[in-house]
mmCIF file of C-alpha atoms in Angstrom:
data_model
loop_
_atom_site.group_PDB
_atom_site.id
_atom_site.type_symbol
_atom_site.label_atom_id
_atom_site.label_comp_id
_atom_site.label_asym_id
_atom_site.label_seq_id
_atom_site.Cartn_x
_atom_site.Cartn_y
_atom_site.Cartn_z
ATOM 1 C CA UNK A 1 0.000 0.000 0.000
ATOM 2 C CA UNK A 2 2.964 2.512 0.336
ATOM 3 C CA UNK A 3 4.180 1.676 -2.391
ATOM 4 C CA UNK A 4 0.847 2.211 -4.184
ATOM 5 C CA UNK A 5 0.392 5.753 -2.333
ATOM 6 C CA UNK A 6 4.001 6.394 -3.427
ATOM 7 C CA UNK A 7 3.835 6.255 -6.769
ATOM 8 C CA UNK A 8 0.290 7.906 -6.833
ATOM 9 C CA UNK A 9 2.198 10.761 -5.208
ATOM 10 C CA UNK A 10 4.940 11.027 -8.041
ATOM 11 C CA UNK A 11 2.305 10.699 -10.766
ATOM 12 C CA UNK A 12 0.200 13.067 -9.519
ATOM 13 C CA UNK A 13 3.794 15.606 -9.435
ATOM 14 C CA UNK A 14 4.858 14.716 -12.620
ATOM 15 C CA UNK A 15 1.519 15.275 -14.072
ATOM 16 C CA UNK A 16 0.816 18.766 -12.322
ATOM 17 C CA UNK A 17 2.887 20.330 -15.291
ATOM 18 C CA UNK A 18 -0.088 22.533 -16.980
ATOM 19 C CA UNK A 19 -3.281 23.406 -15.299
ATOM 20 C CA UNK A 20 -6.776 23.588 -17.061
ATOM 21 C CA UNK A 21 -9.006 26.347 -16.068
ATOM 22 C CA UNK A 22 -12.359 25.811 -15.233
ATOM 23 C CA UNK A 23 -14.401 27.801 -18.350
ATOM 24 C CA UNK A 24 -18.108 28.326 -17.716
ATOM 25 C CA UNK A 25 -20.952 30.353 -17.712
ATOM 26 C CA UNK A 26 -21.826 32.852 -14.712
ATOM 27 C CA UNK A 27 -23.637 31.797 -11.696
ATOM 28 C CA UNK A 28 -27.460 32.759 -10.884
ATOM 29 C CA UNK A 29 -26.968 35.409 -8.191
ATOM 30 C CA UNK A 30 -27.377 34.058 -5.084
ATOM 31 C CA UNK A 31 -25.554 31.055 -5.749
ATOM 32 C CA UNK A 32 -21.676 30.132 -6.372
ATOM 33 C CA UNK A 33 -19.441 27.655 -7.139
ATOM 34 C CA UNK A 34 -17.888 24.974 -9.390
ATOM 35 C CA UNK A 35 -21.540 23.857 -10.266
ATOM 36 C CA UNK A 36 -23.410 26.774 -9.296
ATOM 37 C CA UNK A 37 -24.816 24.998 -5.574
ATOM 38 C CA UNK A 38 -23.722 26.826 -2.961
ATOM 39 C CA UNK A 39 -26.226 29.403 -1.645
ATOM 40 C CA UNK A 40 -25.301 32.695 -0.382
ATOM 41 C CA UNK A 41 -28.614 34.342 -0.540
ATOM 42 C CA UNK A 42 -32.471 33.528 0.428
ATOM 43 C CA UNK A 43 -33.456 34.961 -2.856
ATOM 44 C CA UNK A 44 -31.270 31.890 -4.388
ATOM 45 C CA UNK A 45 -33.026 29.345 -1.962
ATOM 46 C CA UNK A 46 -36.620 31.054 -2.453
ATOM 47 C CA UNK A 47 -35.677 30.900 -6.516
ATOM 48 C CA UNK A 48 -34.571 26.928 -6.518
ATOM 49 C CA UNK A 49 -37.830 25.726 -4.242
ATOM 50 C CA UNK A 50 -40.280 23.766 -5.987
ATOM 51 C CA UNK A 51 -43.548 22.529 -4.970
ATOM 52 C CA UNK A 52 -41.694 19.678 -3.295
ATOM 53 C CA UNK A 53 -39.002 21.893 -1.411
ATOM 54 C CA UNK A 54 -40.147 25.173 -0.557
ATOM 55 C CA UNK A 55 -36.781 26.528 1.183
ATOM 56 C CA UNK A 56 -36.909 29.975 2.440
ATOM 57 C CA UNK A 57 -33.275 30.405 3.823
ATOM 58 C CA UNK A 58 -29.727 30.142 2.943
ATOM 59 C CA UNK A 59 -27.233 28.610 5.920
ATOM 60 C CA UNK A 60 -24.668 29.887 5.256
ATOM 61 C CA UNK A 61 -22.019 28.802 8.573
ATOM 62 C CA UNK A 62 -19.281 26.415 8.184
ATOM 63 C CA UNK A 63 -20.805 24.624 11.346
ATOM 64 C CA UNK A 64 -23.090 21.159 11.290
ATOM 65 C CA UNK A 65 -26.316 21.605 13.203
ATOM 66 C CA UNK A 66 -28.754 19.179 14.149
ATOM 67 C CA UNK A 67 -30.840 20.399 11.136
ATOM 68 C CA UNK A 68 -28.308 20.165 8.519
ATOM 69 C CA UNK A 69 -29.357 17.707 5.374
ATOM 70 C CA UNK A 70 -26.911 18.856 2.495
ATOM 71 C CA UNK A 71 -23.499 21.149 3.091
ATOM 72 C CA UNK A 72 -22.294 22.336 -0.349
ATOM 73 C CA UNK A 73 -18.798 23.982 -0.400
ATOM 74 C CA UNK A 74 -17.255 26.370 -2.894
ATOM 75 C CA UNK A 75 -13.685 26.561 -2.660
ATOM 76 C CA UNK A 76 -10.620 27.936 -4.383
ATOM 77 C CA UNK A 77 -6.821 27.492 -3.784
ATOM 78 C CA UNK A 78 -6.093 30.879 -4.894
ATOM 79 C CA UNK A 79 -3.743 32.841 -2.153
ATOM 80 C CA UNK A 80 -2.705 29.217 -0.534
ATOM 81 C CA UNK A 81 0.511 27.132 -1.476
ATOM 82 C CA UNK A 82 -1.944 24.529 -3.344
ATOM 83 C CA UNK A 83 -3.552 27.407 -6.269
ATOM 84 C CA UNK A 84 -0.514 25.884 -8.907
ATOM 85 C CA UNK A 85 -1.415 22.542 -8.500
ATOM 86 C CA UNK A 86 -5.400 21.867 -7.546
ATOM 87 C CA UNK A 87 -8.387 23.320 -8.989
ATOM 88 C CA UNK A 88 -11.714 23.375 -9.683
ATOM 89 C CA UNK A 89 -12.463 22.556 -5.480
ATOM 90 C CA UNK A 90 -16.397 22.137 -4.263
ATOM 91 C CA UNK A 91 -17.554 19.486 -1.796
ATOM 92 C CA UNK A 92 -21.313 18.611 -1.159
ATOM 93 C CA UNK A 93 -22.017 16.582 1.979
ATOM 94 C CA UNK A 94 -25.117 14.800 2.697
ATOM 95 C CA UNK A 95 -25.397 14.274 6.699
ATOM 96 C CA UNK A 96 -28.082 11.762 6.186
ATOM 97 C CA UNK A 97 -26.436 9.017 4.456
ATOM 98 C CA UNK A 98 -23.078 9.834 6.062
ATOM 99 C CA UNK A 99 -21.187 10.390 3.080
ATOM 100 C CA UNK A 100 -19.100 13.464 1.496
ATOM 101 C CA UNK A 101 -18.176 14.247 -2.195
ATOM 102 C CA UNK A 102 -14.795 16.256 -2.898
ATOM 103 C CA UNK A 103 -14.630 17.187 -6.044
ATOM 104 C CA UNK A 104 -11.235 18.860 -7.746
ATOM 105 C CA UNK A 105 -8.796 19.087 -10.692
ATOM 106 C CA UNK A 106 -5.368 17.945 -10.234
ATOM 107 C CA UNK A 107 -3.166 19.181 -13.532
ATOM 108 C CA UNK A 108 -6.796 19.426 -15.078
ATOM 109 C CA UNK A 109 -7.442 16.255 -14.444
ATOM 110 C CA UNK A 110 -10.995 15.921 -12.400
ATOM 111 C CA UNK A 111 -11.734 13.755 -9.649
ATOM 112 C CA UNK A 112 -14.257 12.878 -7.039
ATOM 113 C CA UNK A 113 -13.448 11.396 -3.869
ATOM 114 C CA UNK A 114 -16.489 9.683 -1.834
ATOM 115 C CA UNK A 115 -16.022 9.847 1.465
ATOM 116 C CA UNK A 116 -18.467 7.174 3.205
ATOM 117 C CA UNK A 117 -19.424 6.470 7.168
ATOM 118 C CA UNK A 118 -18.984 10.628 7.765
ATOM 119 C CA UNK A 119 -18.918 12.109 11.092
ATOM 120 C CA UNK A 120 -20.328 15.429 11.309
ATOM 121 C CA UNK A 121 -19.195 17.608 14.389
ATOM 122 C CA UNK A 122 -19.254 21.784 14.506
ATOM 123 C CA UNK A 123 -16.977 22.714 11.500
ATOM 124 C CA UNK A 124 -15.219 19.741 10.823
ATOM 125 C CA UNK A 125 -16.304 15.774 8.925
ATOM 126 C CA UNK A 126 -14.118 12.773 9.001
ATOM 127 C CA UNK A 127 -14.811 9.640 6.726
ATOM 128 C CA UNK A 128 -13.720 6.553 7.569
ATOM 129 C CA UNK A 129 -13.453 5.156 4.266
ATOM 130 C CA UNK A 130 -12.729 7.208 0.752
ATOM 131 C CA UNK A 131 -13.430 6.060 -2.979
ATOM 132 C CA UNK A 132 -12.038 8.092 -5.635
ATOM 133 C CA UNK A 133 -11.919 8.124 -9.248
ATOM 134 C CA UNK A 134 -11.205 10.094 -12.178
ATOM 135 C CA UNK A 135 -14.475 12.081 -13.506
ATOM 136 C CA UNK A 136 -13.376 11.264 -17.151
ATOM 137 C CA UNK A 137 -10.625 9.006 -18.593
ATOM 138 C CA UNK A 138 -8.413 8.459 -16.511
ATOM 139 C CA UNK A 139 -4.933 9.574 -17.690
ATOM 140 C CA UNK A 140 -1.787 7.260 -18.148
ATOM 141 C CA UNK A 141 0.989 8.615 -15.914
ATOM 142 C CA UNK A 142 4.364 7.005 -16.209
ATOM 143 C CA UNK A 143 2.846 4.315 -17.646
ATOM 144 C CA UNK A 144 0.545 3.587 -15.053
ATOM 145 C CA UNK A 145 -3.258 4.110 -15.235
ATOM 146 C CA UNK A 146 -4.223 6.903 -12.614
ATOM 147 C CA UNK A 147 -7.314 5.314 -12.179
ATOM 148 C CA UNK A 148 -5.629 1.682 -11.571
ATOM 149 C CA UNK A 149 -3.946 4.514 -8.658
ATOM 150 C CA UNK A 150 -6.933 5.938 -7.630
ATOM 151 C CA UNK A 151 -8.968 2.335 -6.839
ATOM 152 C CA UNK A 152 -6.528 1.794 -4.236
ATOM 153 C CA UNK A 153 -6.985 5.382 -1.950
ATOM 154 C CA UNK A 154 -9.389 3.783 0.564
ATOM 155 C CA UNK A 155 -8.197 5.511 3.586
ATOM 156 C CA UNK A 156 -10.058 8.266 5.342
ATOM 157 C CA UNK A 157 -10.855 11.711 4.222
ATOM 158 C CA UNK A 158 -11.531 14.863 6.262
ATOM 159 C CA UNK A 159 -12.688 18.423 5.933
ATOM 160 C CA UNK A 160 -11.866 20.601 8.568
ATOM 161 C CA UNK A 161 -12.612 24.860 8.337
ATOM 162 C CA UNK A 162 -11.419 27.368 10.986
ATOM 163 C CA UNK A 163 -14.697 28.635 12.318
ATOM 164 C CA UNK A 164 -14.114 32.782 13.163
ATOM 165 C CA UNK A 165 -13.992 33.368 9.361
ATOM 166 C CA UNK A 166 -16.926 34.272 7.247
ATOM 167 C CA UNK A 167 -18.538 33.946 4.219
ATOM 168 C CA UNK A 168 -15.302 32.278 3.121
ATOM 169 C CA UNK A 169 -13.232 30.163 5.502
ATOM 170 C CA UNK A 170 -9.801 28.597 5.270
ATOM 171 C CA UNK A 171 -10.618 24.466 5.154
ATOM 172 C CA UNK A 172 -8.227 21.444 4.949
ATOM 173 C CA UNK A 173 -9.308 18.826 2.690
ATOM 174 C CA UNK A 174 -7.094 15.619 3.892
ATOM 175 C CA UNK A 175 -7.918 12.446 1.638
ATOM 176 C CA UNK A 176 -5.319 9.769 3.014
ATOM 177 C CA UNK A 177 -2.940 8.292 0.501
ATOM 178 C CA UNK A 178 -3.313 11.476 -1.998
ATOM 179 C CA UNK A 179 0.361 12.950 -1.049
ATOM 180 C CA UNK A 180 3.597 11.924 -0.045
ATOM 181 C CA UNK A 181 3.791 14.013 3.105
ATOM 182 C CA UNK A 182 0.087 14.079 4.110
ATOM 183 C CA UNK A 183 -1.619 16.602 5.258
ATOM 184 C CA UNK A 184 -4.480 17.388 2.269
ATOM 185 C CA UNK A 185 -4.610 20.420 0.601
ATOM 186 C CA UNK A 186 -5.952 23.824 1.696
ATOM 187 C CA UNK A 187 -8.696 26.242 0.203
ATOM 188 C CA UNK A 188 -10.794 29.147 0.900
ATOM 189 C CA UNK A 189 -14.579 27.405 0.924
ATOM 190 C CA UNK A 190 -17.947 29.177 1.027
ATOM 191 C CA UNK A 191 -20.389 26.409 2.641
ATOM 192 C CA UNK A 192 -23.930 27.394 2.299
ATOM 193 C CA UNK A 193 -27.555 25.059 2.531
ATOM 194 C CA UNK A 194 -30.653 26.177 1.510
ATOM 195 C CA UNK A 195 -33.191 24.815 4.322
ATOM 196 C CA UNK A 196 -37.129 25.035 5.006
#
């Protein structure tokens, strides 16, 4: 397995030579993010209810209540030692089913880690088990598939955000195996629900 995490780690380097920018269209206002889901109004909630979900507020703490359902994140590694390397950063995590998605670009190559069996406490969630995989083809890296790489990450995962800052807080996203040294990656997130 060390072996397997090393040489994830020095694919991963090698391949962090160019960087693809994320190109899309402009987010509703109200809302931000990779895929648009993080709220940061209650116009954007009131807008997105439907006869099913009538929300009327946008959460927008970094800390789990008892009434959180669905965190969504909106990150970016801009001003932090990680904005050369990792991209494209949003999270959603779904309290009810104990699981976490981490979604980011490494080199421009997208991922999604699933982090499964989540704890939820204030402004932090730890998985105890993480599946990742490559949200297209997977690349070849030094000859090796990164997916063939990827299948074997099934360590935990955390997200941890320092709590006195707001709208956007500094978080750690730690997904075991993904570096050498450990110790995840760092971006400024926006967390936001839209609840009832």
């Amino acid at each position: 397995m060390r072996r397997a995490r090393l040489v994830l780690c020095l694919a991963l380097a090698a391949a962090c030579a160019t960087i693809a920018t994320a190109s899309g269209l402009p987010c509703p206002v109200g809302l931000v993010g990779e895929t648009c889901g993080t709220c940061t109004t209650d116009k954007a909630c009131e807008a997105l209810s439907t006869p099913e979900a009538q929300y009327s507020w946008c959460y927008s703490n970094h800390t789990f209540t008892p009434e959180t359902r669905t965190m969504s994140y909106a990150c970016s590694t801009e001003g932090t030692d990680f904005e050369s390397t990792i991209s494209r950063v949003w999270a959603q995590c779904h309290t009810d089913i104990q699981k976490c998605d981490f979604h980011f670009a490494i080199a421009g190559n997208a991922l999604t880690c699933s982090g499964l069996q989540c704890n939820f406490e204030e402004g932090t969630v730890h998985c105890g088990y993480t599946r990742c995989s490559c949200d297209g083809a997977c690349p070849i890296v030094q000859g090796v598939s990164l997916g063939y790489m990827l299948q074997r990450l099934t360590g935990t995962a955390s997200l941890s955000c320092e709590q006195d800052q707001w709208p956007s807080a500094l978080c750690t996203i730690d997904i075991q195996g993904l570096q050498a040294n450990g110790g995840g990656f760092q971006a400024y997130c926006q967390a936001g629900e839209c609840r009832y």
